[in-house]
Structure formats: structure tokens, C-alpha cells
PDB file of C-alpha atoms in Angstrom:
ATOM      1  CA  SER A  53      -2.995  -3.163  15.272  1.00 90.00           C
ATOM      2  CA  LEU A  54      -0.936  -0.014  16.543  1.00 91.00           C
ATOM      3  CA  THR A  55      -1.002  -2.151  20.025  1.00 92.00           C
ATOM      4  CA  LEU A  56       0.005  -5.100  18.756  1.00 93.00           C
ATOM      5  CA  LEU A  57       2.831  -3.611  16.155  1.00 94.00           C
ATOM      6  CA  LYS A  58       4.172  -1.627  19.580  1.00 95.00           C
ATOM      7  CA  LYS A  59       4.098  -5.276  21.909  1.00 95.00           C
ATOM      8  CA  ASN A  60       5.326  -7.048  19.057  1.00 96.00           C
ATOM      9  CA  PHE A  61       7.737  -5.416  17.093  1.00 96.00           C
ATOM     10  CA  LEU A  62       8.370  -1.539  17.737  1.00 95.00           C
ATOM     11  CA  ASN A  63       8.866  -2.478  21.721  1.00 95.00           C
ATOM     12  CA  GLN A  64      12.688  -4.115  20.304  1.00 96.00           C
ATOM     13  CA  PHE A  65      13.439  -1.948  17.024  1.00 96.00           C
ATOM     14  CA  PRO A  66      11.827   1.291  17.648  1.00 94.00           C
ATOM     15  CA  TYR A  67      11.024   2.538  14.383  1.00 94.00           C
ATOM     16  CA  PRO A  68       8.973   6.024  13.877  1.00 93.00           C
ATOM     17  CA  VAL A  69       5.323   5.439  12.569  1.00 94.00           C
ATOM     18  CA  VAL A  70       3.781   7.306  10.347  1.00 94.00           C
ATOM     19  CA  VAL A  71      -0.573   7.460   9.981  1.00 91.00           C
ATOM     20  CA  PHE A  72      -2.393   8.481   7.116  1.00 91.00           C
ATOM     21  CA  VAL A  73      -5.799  10.065   8.036  1.00 87.00           C
ATOM     22  CA  GLU A  74      -8.095  12.420   6.096  1.00 83.00           C
ATOM     23  CA  ASN A  75      -9.237  15.484   6.716  1.00 77.00           C
ATOM     24  CA  SER A  76     -12.522  14.311   8.734  1.00 74.00           C
ATOM     25  CA  PHE A  77      -9.742  12.422  11.628  1.00 77.00           C
ATOM     26  CA  LYS A  78     -10.297  14.245  14.721  1.00 81.00           C
ATOM     27  CA  GLU A  79      -8.049  15.325  17.351  1.00 83.00           C
ATOM     28  CA  THR A  80      -9.650  13.273  19.915  1.00 87.00           C
ATOM     29  CA  TRP A  81      -9.524  10.353  17.830  1.00 85.00           C
ATOM     30  CA  LYS A  82      -5.610  11.135  17.594  1.00 82.00           C
ATOM     31  CA  LYS A  83      -5.084  11.580  21.753  1.00 85.00           C
ATOM     32  CA  GLU A  84      -7.028   8.689  22.261  1.00 87.00           C
ATOM     33  CA  LEU A  85      -4.917   6.626  20.055  1.00 84.00           C
ATOM     34  CA  HIS A  86      -1.798   7.439  21.513  1.00 83.00           C
ATOM     35  CA  LYS A  87      -3.288   7.042  25.000  1.00 84.00           C
ATOM     36  CA  LYS A  88      -4.386   3.362  24.106  1.00 85.00           C
ATOM     37  CA  SER A  89      -1.731   2.058  21.983  1.00 85.00           C
ATOM     38  CA  ARG A  90       1.349   4.113  23.371  1.00 86.00           C
ATOM     39  CA  VAL A  91       3.126   4.443  20.010  1.00 87.00           C
ATOM     40  CA  ASN A  92       4.525   7.511  19.416  1.00 83.00           C
ATOM     41  CA  CYS A  93       2.988   8.181  15.937  1.00 89.00           C
ATOM     42  CA  HIS A  94       3.018  11.048  13.418  1.00 89.00           C
ATOM     43  CA  PHE A  95      -0.790  11.671  11.738  1.00 90.00           C
ATOM     44  CA  GLU A  96      -0.357  13.053   8.298  1.00 90.00           C
ATOM     45  CA  THR A  97      -3.474  14.457   6.846  1.00 89.00           C
ATOM     46  CA  ILE A  98      -3.967  13.665   3.571  1.00 89.00           C
ATOM     47  CA  GLU A  99      -6.936  14.781   1.243  1.00 86.00           C
ATOM     48  CA  PHE A 100      -8.679  12.382  -1.668  1.00 86.00           C
ATOM     49  CA  ARG A 101      -9.581  13.917  -4.502  1.00 84.00           C
ATOM     50  CA  VAL A 102     -10.099  13.092  -8.063  1.00 85.00           C
ATOM     51  CA  PRO A 103      -7.254  13.514 -10.095  1.00 85.00           C
ATOM     52  CA  SER A 104      -7.060  16.759 -12.640  1.00 88.00           C
ATOM     53  CA  PHE A 105      -6.997  14.541 -15.680  1.00 90.00           C
ATOM     54  CA  LEU A 106     -10.283  12.916 -14.979  1.00 88.00           C
ATOM     55  CA  ASN A 107     -13.867  14.403 -15.068  1.00 90.00           C
ATOM     56  CA  PRO A 108     -15.438  13.685 -11.848  1.00 84.00           C
ATOM     57  CA  LYS A 109     -19.129  13.810 -13.523  1.00 88.00           C
ATOM     58  CA  ALA A 110     -17.944  10.626 -15.677  1.00 87.00           C
ATOM     59  CA  ILE A 111     -16.682   8.299 -12.225  1.00 84.00           C
ATOM     60  CA  PRO A 112     -19.684   5.978 -11.024  1.00 81.00           C
ATOM     61  CA  GLU A 113     -20.191   6.337  -7.018  1.00 79.00           C
ATOM     62  CA  PHE A 114     -19.467   3.086  -7.013  1.00 76.00           C
ATOM     63  CA  VAL A 115     -17.800   0.225  -9.055  1.00 75.00           C
ATOM     64  CA  TYR A 116     -18.902  -3.853  -9.087  1.00 71.00           C
ATOM     65  CA  HIS A 117     -19.815  -4.054  -5.604  1.00 68.00           C
ATOM     66  CA  PRO A 118     -21.234  -1.219  -2.719  1.00 69.00           C
ATOM     67  CA  LYS A 119     -18.332  -1.791  -0.846  1.00 72.00           C
ATOM     68  CA  PHE A 120     -16.161  -0.120  -3.687  1.00 76.00           C
ATOM     69  CA  LYS A 121     -17.459   3.787  -3.430  1.00 82.00           C
ATOM     70  CA  ILE A 122     -15.235   6.520  -4.272  1.00 81.00           C
ATOM     71  CA  GLY A 123     -13.665   6.830  -0.749  1.00 81.00           C
ATOM     72  CA  TYR A 124     -12.487   3.261  -1.402  1.00 82.00           C
ATOM     73  CA  ARG A 125     -10.976   3.619  -4.619  1.00 82.00           C
ATOM     74  CA  HIS A 126      -9.072   6.618  -3.459  1.00 85.00           C
ATOM     75  CA  MET A 127      -7.612   5.050  -0.801  1.00 86.00           C
ATOM     76  CA  CYS A 128      -6.607   2.209  -3.099  1.00 84.00           C
ATOM     77  CA  ARG A 129      -4.905   4.736  -5.387  1.00 86.00           C
ATOM     78  CA  PHE A 130      -3.275   6.424  -2.850  1.00 89.00           C
ATOM     79  CA  PHE A 131      -1.338   3.104  -1.175  1.00 88.00           C
ATOM     80  CA  SER A 132      -0.664   1.634  -5.024  1.00 85.00           C
ATOM     81  CA  GLY A 133       0.882   5.428  -6.252  1.00 84.00           C
ATOM     82  CA  THR A 134       1.098   8.303  -4.684  1.00 89.00           C
ATOM     83  CA  ILE A 135       2.035   7.103  -0.972  1.00 92.00           C
ATOM     84  CA  TYR A 136       5.544   7.017  -2.318  1.00 91.00           C
ATOM     85  CA  GLU A 137       5.090  10.925  -3.396  1.00 91.00           C
ATOM     86  CA  GLN A 138       4.443  12.035  -0.008  1.00 94.00           C
ATOM     87  CA  PRO A 139       6.894  14.436   1.858  1.00 94.00           C
ATOM     88  CA  ILE A 140       6.980  12.974   5.160  1.00 95.00           C
ATOM     89  CA  LEU A 141       8.325   9.925   3.615  1.00 94.00           C
ATOM     90  CA  LYS A 142      10.975  11.243   1.446  1.00 93.00           C
ATOM     91  CA  ASP A 143      13.707  10.638   3.928  1.00 93.00           C
ATOM     92  CA  TYR A 144      12.900   7.394   4.484  1.00 94.00           C
ATOM     93  CA  ARG A 145      14.459   4.127   2.916  1.00 95.00           C
ATOM     94  CA  TRP A 146      11.832   1.913   4.003  1.00 96.00           C
ATOM     95  CA  TYR A 147       7.964   1.655   4.876  1.00 93.00           C
ATOM     96  CA  TRP A 148       5.857  -1.070   5.936  1.00 94.00           C
ATOM     97  CA  ARG A 149       2.496  -0.720   5.302  1.00 93.00           C
ATOM     98  CA  LEU A 150      -0.135  -1.904   7.874  1.00 92.00           C
ATOM     99  CA  ASP A 151      -3.879  -0.957   7.252  1.00 88.00           C
ATOM    100  CA  THR A 152      -6.205  -0.773  10.354  1.00 86.00           C
ATOM    101  CA  ASP A 153      -7.369  -4.443  10.119  1.00 86.00           C
ATOM    102  CA  SER A 154      -3.894  -5.850   9.559  1.00 88.00           C
ATOM    103  CA  PHE A 155      -2.203  -7.314  12.977  1.00 92.00           C
ATOM    104  CA  VAL A 156       1.571  -8.575  13.962  1.00 94.00           C
ATOM    105  CA  LEU A 157       0.180 -11.632  16.228  1.00 95.00           C
ATOM    106  CA  GLY A 158       3.277 -12.452  17.231  1.00 96.00           C
ATOM    107  CA  LYS A 159       6.894 -11.514  18.212  1.00 97.00           C
ATOM    108  CA  VAL A 160       9.017 -10.375  15.511  1.00 96.00           C
ATOM    109  CA  LYS A 161      12.662 -11.256  16.431  1.00 96.00           C
ATOM    110  CA  TYR A 162      14.718  -9.838  13.545  1.00 97.00           C
ATOM    111  CA  ASP A 163      14.803  -6.207  12.188  1.00 97.00           C
ATOM    112  CA  VAL A 164      12.385  -6.446   9.002  1.00 97.00           C
ATOM    113  CA  PHE A 165      13.948  -3.904   7.344  1.00 97.00           C
ATOM    114  CA  GLN A 166      17.382  -5.219   8.031  1.00 97.00           C
ATOM    115  CA  PHE A 167      16.159  -8.079   6.839  1.00 97.00           C
ATOM    116  CA  MET A 168      14.855  -6.889   4.076  1.00 97.00           C
ATOM    117  CA  GLU A 169      18.321  -4.955   3.266  1.00 96.00           C
ATOM    118  CA  GLU A 170      21.122  -7.492   3.741  1.00 97.00           C
ATOM    119  CA  ASN A 171      18.972 -10.398   1.628  1.00 97.00           C
ATOM    120  CA  ASN A 172      18.539  -7.469  -1.434  1.00 96.00           C
ATOM    121  CA  PHE A 173      15.006  -7.898  -1.254  1.00 96.00           C
ATOM    122  CA  VAL A 174      12.772  -4.796  -2.439  1.00 94.00           C
ATOM    123  CA  TYR A 175       9.163  -5.878  -1.887  1.00 93.00           C
ATOM    124  CA  GLY A 176       7.346  -8.151   0.559  1.00 93.00           C
ATOM    125  CA  TYR A 177       3.885  -9.328   1.145  1.00 91.00           C
ATOM    126  CA  ASN A 178       1.959 -11.549   2.918  1.00 88.00           C
ATOM    127  CA  ILE A 179      -1.238 -12.544   0.183  1.00 89.00           C
ATOM    128  CA  MET A 180      -1.378 -12.764  -2.996  1.00 91.00           C
ATOM    129  CA  SER A 181      -5.099 -13.101  -4.635  1.00 91.00           C
ATOM    130  CA  THR A 182      -6.860 -12.649  -7.918  1.00 92.00           C
ATOM    131  CA  ASP A 183      -9.480  -9.618  -8.641  1.00 87.00           C
ATOM    132  CA  GLU A 184     -12.706  -9.860 -10.071  1.00 83.00           C
ATOM    133  CA  PRO A 185     -12.800  -9.140 -13.973  1.00 85.00           C
ATOM    134  CA  ALA A 186     -15.060  -5.876 -12.988  1.00 79.00           C
ATOM    135  CA  VAL A 187     -12.819  -4.253 -10.960  1.00 80.00           C
ATOM    136  CA  SER A 188      -9.716  -5.048 -13.129  1.00 84.00           C
ATOM    137  CA  HIS A 189     -11.777  -4.609 -16.569  1.00 84.00           C
ATOM    138  CA  GLY A 190      -9.046  -3.046 -18.824  1.00 89.00           C
ATOM    139  CA  LEU A 191      -5.952  -2.929 -16.432  1.00 90.00           C
ATOM    140  CA  TRP A 192      -4.035  -5.898 -18.874  1.00 93.00           C
ATOM    141  CA  GLU A 193      -5.060  -4.086 -21.652  1.00 94.00           C
ATOM    142  CA  LEU A 194      -3.612  -0.551 -20.425  1.00 93.00           C
ATOM    143  CA  THR A 195      -0.734  -2.594 -18.900  1.00 92.00           C
ATOM    144  CA  ARG A 196       0.764  -4.204 -21.762  1.00 93.00           C
ATOM    145  CA  ARG A 197       0.333  -1.335 -24.312  1.00 95.00           C
ATOM    146  CA  TYR A 198       2.490   0.391 -21.757  1.00 94.00           C
ATOM    147  CA  ILE A 199       5.233  -2.216 -21.870  1.00 93.00           C
ATOM    148  CA  GLU A 200       5.201  -2.412 -25.407  1.00 94.00           C
ATOM    149  CA  ASP A 201       5.455   1.025 -26.363  1.00 97.00           C
ATOM    150  CA  ARG A 202       8.309   1.774 -23.692  1.00 95.00           C
ATOM    151  CA  ASN A 203       9.730  -1.453 -24.982  1.00 94.00           C
ATOM    152  CA  ILE A 204       9.924  -2.921 -20.933  1.00 92.00           C
ATOM    153  CA  LYS A 205      11.454  -6.398 -20.564  1.00 90.00           C
ATOM    154  CA  PRO A 206       9.093  -7.482 -17.238  1.00 88.00           C
ATOM    155  CA  THR A 207      11.264  -9.838 -15.086  1.00 85.00           C
ATOM    156  CA  PHE A 208       8.554 -11.716 -13.753  1.00 86.00           C
ATOM    157  CA  LEU A 209       5.017 -10.549 -15.430  1.00 88.00           C
ATOM    158  CA  TYR A 210       4.619 -13.552 -17.720  1.00 87.00           C
ATOM    159  CA  GLU A 211       4.243 -15.994 -14.565  1.00 91.00           C
ATOM    160  CA  PHE A 212       1.257 -14.228 -14.152  1.00 93.00           C
ATOM    161  CA  ILE A 213      -0.339 -14.629 -17.494  1.00 91.00           C
ATOM    162  CA  LYS A 214      -1.794 -17.542 -18.967  1.00 90.00           C
ATOM    163  CA  ASP A 215      -3.158 -17.709 -22.874  1.00 91.00           C
ATOM    164  CA  GLY A 216      -1.530 -14.755 -23.652  1.00 88.00           C
ATOM    165  CA  GLU A 217      -3.673 -12.816 -20.569  1.00 90.00           C
ATOM    166  CA  TRP A 218      -3.383 -11.856 -17.262  1.00 92.00           C
ATOM    167  CA  ASP A 219      -4.853 -14.131 -14.395  1.00 94.00           C
ATOM    168  CA  ARG A 220      -5.838 -11.255 -12.798  1.00 93.00           C
ATOM    169  CA  SER A 221      -3.262 -11.931  -9.352  1.00 92.00           C
ATOM    170  CA  TYR A 222      -2.230  -9.061  -7.206  1.00 89.00           C
ATOM    171  CA  TYR A 223      -0.790  -8.429  -4.235  1.00 86.00           C
ATOM    172  CA  TYR A 224      -2.880  -7.695  -1.087  1.00 83.00           C
ATOM    173  CA  THR A 225      -1.325  -4.280  -0.191  1.00 82.00           C
ATOM    174  CA  ASN A 226      -2.657  -4.038   3.318  1.00 85.00           C
ATOM    175  CA  PHE A 227       0.389  -5.727   4.828  1.00 89.00           C
ATOM    176  CA  GLU A 228       3.385  -4.798   2.520  1.00 92.00           C
ATOM    177  CA  ILE A 229       6.863  -4.115   3.125  1.00 95.00           C
ATOM    178  CA  SER A 230       9.222  -2.439   0.418  1.00 94.00           C
ATOM    179  CA  SER A 231      11.850  -0.265  -0.378  1.00 95.00           C
ATOM    180  CA  MET A 232      11.415   3.586  -0.921  1.00 95.00           C
ATOM    181  CA  ASP A 233      14.011   3.785  -3.703  1.00 94.00           C
ATOM    182  CA  PHE A 234      12.222   1.121  -5.931  1.00 92.00           C
ATOM    183  CA  TRP A 235       9.509   3.191  -6.161  1.00 91.00           C
ATOM    184  CA  HIS A 236      11.261   6.253  -6.834  1.00 91.00           C
ATOM    185  CA  SER A 237      13.798   4.295  -9.499  1.00 88.00           C
ATOM    186  CA  LYS A 238      12.688   4.901 -13.236  1.00 80.00           C
TER     187      LYS A 238
END
């Protein structure tokens, strides 16, 4: 992923790269990534833990499918919210999230961040999908209550509502680009 990012984007647009790693990520692996990809990236260590407002004993080891273990759910929580609170990103106006299996396969001939800014975009993605009911159980009810309690007037949410129910559409966030200002706004 890093090698292709370097070849197809960073060589022309040399932006900084931050790689979030867990405590178990070894120094030798970091050196190997630098050596193989030739990307000068900063490794930021993160620690996944159950939020203090939850009872860890009440959380099942996995949900719906064995791949949805607690570590995977920690990662999902991080990339759907707490990433925007990371001090290392405080001076960045944009971010482009690429997962380890996200590949920039061809040359990107324009600055994606400049493109987003010039077109007043705040979020870009490459895939939308539909979640299984078991992994999104209760999310729509909670979201609806949140919207109603705060008198929020959604601008596009209702495109995904059928017969009063959310159709379980979601943005596949392994390859997304967005404005940090948007996530820090009220």
C-alpha cells in the first residue's frame, strides 16, 4: 500500500504520512516499511481499550462473525471517531485514510486535497455497502433518537431511509478522504 502510494501520488505531491500502529508494532517492522516503501512516514502508537463508560465484562469477544473480534471493533471505533481527536493530526486540514489493503493502483495526476478544497467537498469515498443487521442492531433507533432529541435536520440521511427504517447503507472507510475541519465542527 505504501509503495504504491509513493509511486502513484507522493512522488508528485509529497505530503506527510502518518501510520497509526498498536503498541505491539515492532521497531524492526517500522524500519522494514521505511526501507521497502521509501516513504518517510511518522509512526504514531495508539492503544485500543474499552471506553470507560462501558463495562468490559459485558462486551462479547466477538459479534455476529468470528472476524468481528474486540480488536477489530476497537479499530472500527478508532477510524469512525477517535482518529479526529489524535493530537498528531491537530495541524492537518485534510486526511486521506488508506488501510493496509487499500491500493492506489494508477497515477493520481492531481492534488486530491486541493481538488476537494476547490470543489467545496468535505468527504470522499470509493464504495458504499450495506451492513448486516446483526452488526448494526440498534444503531438506527439510537440515531433517530439523537436526531429528534437535538432537533437536527439531516441534509441527505433520508436518501437511505425506506419505510421509516435505515437501509443499513454505510461508507466503506478503508479508503476515504475528508476535511478535518468538518469532523471538528459542531
